[in-house]
């Protein structure tokens, strides 16, 4: 069982460590200490559902629906462009104090959750990574697919909660309002680049 669990954990961790739209959002929520548990749990549970579907063979069904990939791709790109514009506007604000956690009104829990789920489920890459790739690799562990899936799911829970709650260690850096400007600018650039890549 360990021989399948550990590869699943390591592969799952390597696939979600790259900074993307979802990770940037979790980092931002962690820095602001807004709805961190709900956001981290939503990300981890979403991954658990997708990984389970992939290991169960749902990747083959996704491949059989030719309209699904372009729909996810263009829908996800549109959402990412909108989020990039929002982050860029935040980075260019004239009032520096509006970017500090203490002076910014927290987004509602449901709004934060909706944004988190959109960044997760409207991203075509999440299906390629968790459903298709992890699903196909799990076939190498015939008889131990459950252990492989549990390893990958564990990696998601460890990563997202570490990112969300570990972000508070960076709060002294982000006490400077200009640091928020830089973060927002980087998030905007990353979102736009990912969206552009989806379109092209």
Short mmCIF file of C-alpha atoms in Angstrom, two decimals:
data_model
loop_
_atom_site.label_atom_id
_atom_site.label_comp_id
_atom_site.label_asym_id
_atom_site.label_seq_id
_atom_site.Cartn_x
_atom_site.Cartn_y
_atom_site.Cartn_z
CA UNK A 1 0.00 0.00 0.00
CA UNK A 2 2.87 2.39 0.84
CA UNK A 3 4.43 1.80 -2.57
CA UNK A 4 1.28 3.28 -4.15
CA UNK A 5 0.45 5.92 -1.50
CA UNK A 6 3.82 7.69 -1.62
CA UNK A 7 4.00 8.04 -5.44
CA UNK A 8 0.42 9.33 -5.38
CA UNK A 9 1.32 11.87 -2.71
CA UNK A 10 4.46 13.07 -4.49
CA UNK A 11 2.84 13.28 -7.92
CA UNK A 12 -0.21 15.07 -6.52
CA UNK A 13 2.01 17.54 -4.68
CA UNK A 14 4.13 18.26 -7.74
CA UNK A 15 1.06 19.00 -9.85
CA UNK A 16 -0.43 21.59 -7.49
CA UNK A 17 2.72 23.36 -6.29
CA UNK A 18 3.03 25.62 -9.32
CA UNK A 19 1.56 29.07 -8.70
CA UNK A 20 -1.66 29.37 -10.63
CA UNK A 21 -4.98 31.12 -10.32
CA UNK A 22 -6.23 28.88 -7.51
CA UNK A 23 -3.03 28.99 -5.47
CA UNK A 24 -2.75 32.77 -5.82
CA UNK A 25 -6.28 33.15 -4.48
CA UNK A 26 -5.60 30.86 -1.51
CA UNK A 27 -2.41 32.81 -0.77
CA UNK A 28 -4.30 36.11 -0.86
CA UNK A 29 -7.02 34.80 1.45
CA UNK A 30 -4.36 33.51 3.81
CA UNK A 31 -2.57 36.86 3.88
CA UNK A 32 -5.83 38.66 4.62
CA UNK A 33 -6.94 35.89 7.02
CA UNK A 34 -10.35 35.85 5.38
CA UNK A 35 -12.35 32.59 5.31
CA UNK A 36 -9.10 30.59 5.14
CA UNK A 37 -10.55 27.30 6.39
CA UNK A 38 -13.52 27.38 4.01
CA UNK A 39 -11.36 28.24 1.00
CA UNK A 40 -8.70 25.60 1.78
CA UNK A 41 -11.35 22.96 2.41
CA UNK A 42 -13.16 23.80 -0.84
CA UNK A 43 -9.93 23.46 -2.83
CA UNK A 44 -8.91 20.20 -1.16
CA UNK A 45 -12.36 18.62 -1.46
CA UNK A 46 -12.61 19.67 -5.11
CA UNK A 47 -9.29 17.95 -5.77
CA UNK A 48 -10.48 14.89 -3.87
CA UNK A 49 -13.56 14.65 -6.09
CA UNK A 50 -11.57 15.12 -9.29
CA UNK A 51 -8.82 12.69 -8.29
CA UNK A 52 -11.38 10.05 -7.32
CA UNK A 53 -13.14 10.53 -10.65
CA UNK A 54 -9.86 10.19 -12.52
CA UNK A 55 -8.84 7.02 -10.71
CA UNK A 56 -12.33 5.63 -11.31
CA UNK A 57 -11.83 6.09 -15.06
CA UNK A 58 -13.79 9.28 -15.65
CA UNK A 59 -10.90 10.62 -17.76
CA UNK A 60 -12.05 8.34 -20.58
CA UNK A 61 -15.55 9.83 -20.40
CA UNK A 62 -14.15 13.37 -20.56
CA UNK A 63 -12.23 12.38 -23.68
CA UNK A 64 -15.45 11.14 -25.25
CA UNK A 65 -17.14 14.56 -24.94
CA UNK A 66 -15.44 16.76 -27.55
CA UNK A 67 -17.45 19.87 -26.64
CA UNK A 68 -16.42 19.83 -22.97
CA UNK A 69 -12.78 20.82 -23.41
CA UNK A 70 -13.36 24.00 -25.50
CA UNK A 71 -16.28 25.02 -23.28
CA UNK A 72 -14.09 24.76 -20.18
CA UNK A 73 -11.16 26.38 -21.94
CA UNK A 74 -12.95 29.51 -23.15
CA UNK A 75 -15.14 29.83 -20.07
CA UNK A 76 -12.09 29.55 -17.85
CA UNK A 77 -10.16 32.08 -19.93
CA UNK A 78 -13.00 34.60 -19.72
CA UNK A 79 -13.15 34.25 -15.95
CA UNK A 80 -9.37 34.58 -15.62
CA UNK A 81 -9.32 37.75 -17.74
CA UNK A 82 -12.01 39.28 -15.53
CA UNK A 83 -10.10 38.33 -12.38
CA UNK A 84 -6.87 39.71 -13.87
CA UNK A 85 -8.58 43.03 -14.59
CA UNK A 86 -9.86 43.17 -11.02
CA UNK A 87 -6.40 42.48 -9.59
CA UNK A 88 -4.79 45.06 -11.89
CA UNK A 89 -7.31 47.69 -10.83
CA UNK A 90 -6.51 46.90 -7.21
CA UNK A 91 -2.78 47.23 -7.88
CA UNK A 92 -3.24 50.64 -9.54
CA UNK A 93 -5.40 52.18 -6.82
CA UNK A 94 -4.20 55.57 -5.68
CA UNK A 95 -5.06 54.98 -2.01
CA UNK A 96 -2.34 52.79 -0.58
CA UNK A 97 -4.18 52.20 2.70
CA UNK A 98 -7.02 50.49 0.84
CA UNK A 99 -4.74 47.53 0.24
CA UNK A 100 -3.96 46.79 3.87
CA UNK A 101 -5.90 43.90 5.44
CA UNK A 102 -7.09 46.00 8.37
CA UNK A 103 -8.64 48.73 6.23
CA UNK A 104 -10.21 46.58 3.54
CA UNK A 105 -13.70 45.22 4.04
CA UNK A 106 -13.61 41.43 3.96
CA UNK A 107 -15.45 39.72 1.15
CA UNK A 108 -18.40 37.63 2.25
CA UNK A 109 -17.89 33.95 2.89
CA UNK A 110 -20.15 32.91 0.01
CA UNK A 111 -18.47 35.36 -2.39
CA UNK A 112 -15.04 34.01 -1.45
CA UNK A 113 -16.26 30.43 -1.79
CA UNK A 114 -17.86 31.15 -5.18
CA UNK A 115 -14.63 32.72 -6.47
CA UNK A 116 -12.60 29.79 -5.15
CA UNK A 117 -14.86 27.21 -6.78
CA UNK A 118 -14.88 29.13 -10.08
CA UNK A 119 -11.07 29.31 -10.11
CA UNK A 120 -10.99 25.57 -9.45
CA UNK A 121 -13.73 24.14 -11.65
CA UNK A 122 -13.43 26.55 -14.61
CA UNK A 123 -9.74 25.77 -15.06
CA UNK A 124 -9.26 23.13 -17.79
CA UNK A 125 -5.78 22.33 -16.46
CA UNK A 126 -7.27 20.92 -13.28
CA UNK A 127 -9.05 18.28 -15.35
CA UNK A 128 -5.92 17.45 -17.31
CA UNK A 129 -3.84 17.15 -14.14
CA UNK A 130 -6.16 15.54 -11.65
CA UNK A 131 -8.59 13.58 -13.82
CA UNK A 132 -6.62 12.60 -16.91
CA UNK A 133 -2.99 12.50 -15.75
CA UNK A 134 -3.48 11.13 -12.24
CA UNK A 135 -6.14 8.78 -13.56
CA UNK A 136 -3.82 7.36 -16.19
CA UNK A 137 -0.86 7.02 -13.81
CA UNK A 138 -3.05 5.23 -11.27
CA UNK A 139 -3.52 2.41 -13.79
CA UNK A 140 0.09 1.40 -13.08
CA UNK A 141 -0.94 0.52 -9.52
CA UNK A 142 -3.59 -2.04 -10.29
CA UNK A 143 -4.96 -3.38 -7.04
CA UNK A 144 -3.63 -0.37 -5.14
CA UNK A 145 -5.45 2.45 -6.94
CA UNK A 146 -7.23 3.47 -3.75
CA UNK A 147 -3.90 3.95 -1.95
CA UNK A 148 -2.58 5.97 -4.90
CA UNK A 149 -5.68 8.17 -4.87
CA UNK A 150 -5.47 8.66 -1.10
CA UNK A 151 -1.85 9.74 -1.49
CA UNK A 152 -2.75 12.37 -4.11
CA UNK A 153 -5.75 13.56 -2.06
CA UNK A 154 -3.58 13.83 1.06
CA UNK A 155 -1.13 15.99 -0.89
CA UNK A 156 -3.94 18.40 -1.79
CA UNK A 157 -5.09 18.74 1.81
CA UNK A 158 -1.52 19.23 3.09
CA UNK A 159 -0.63 21.77 0.40
CA UNK A 160 -3.73 23.97 0.52
CA UNK A 161 -3.92 24.17 4.30
CA UNK A 162 -0.17 24.82 4.53
CA UNK A 163 -0.47 27.58 1.92
CA UNK A 164 -3.57 29.14 3.45
CA UNK A 165 -2.43 29.12 7.07
CA UNK A 166 1.28 29.49 6.34
CA UNK A 167 0.63 32.74 4.46
CA UNK A 168 0.28 34.55 7.80
CA UNK A 169 4.06 34.22 8.22
CA UNK A 170 4.37 36.73 5.35
CA UNK A 171 2.04 39.27 6.97
CA UNK A 172 4.92 41.48 8.24
CA UNK A 173 6.05 41.87 4.63
CA UNK A 174 2.52 42.77 3.55
CA UNK A 175 2.16 45.37 6.30
CA UNK A 176 3.64 47.61 3.62
CA UNK A 177 0.77 48.61 1.26
CA UNK A 178 3.16 48.59 -1.69
CA UNK A 179 3.70 44.86 -1.16
CA UNK A 180 -0.02 44.37 -1.82
CA UNK A 181 0.36 46.35 -5.03
CA UNK A 182 3.17 44.06 -6.15
CA UNK A 183 1.16 40.95 -5.23
CA UNK A 184 -1.92 42.21 -7.08
CA UNK A 185 0.19 43.06 -10.12
CA UNK A 186 1.79 39.59 -10.10
CA UNK A 187 -1.60 37.92 -9.68
CA UNK A 188 -3.00 39.98 -12.57
CA UNK A 189 -0.05 39.02 -14.79
CA UNK A 190 -0.33 35.34 -13.87
CA UNK A 191 -4.10 35.25 -14.45
CA UNK A 192 -3.80 37.02 -17.79
CA UNK A 193 -0.95 34.73 -18.92
CA UNK A 194 -2.89 31.59 -17.97
CA UNK A 195 -6.03 32.90 -19.69
CA UNK A 196 -4.08 33.80 -22.82
CA UNK A 197 -2.47 30.38 -22.87
CA UNK A 198 -5.92 28.78 -22.68
CA UNK A 199 -7.18 30.82 -25.62
CA UNK A 200 -4.09 30.26 -27.79
#
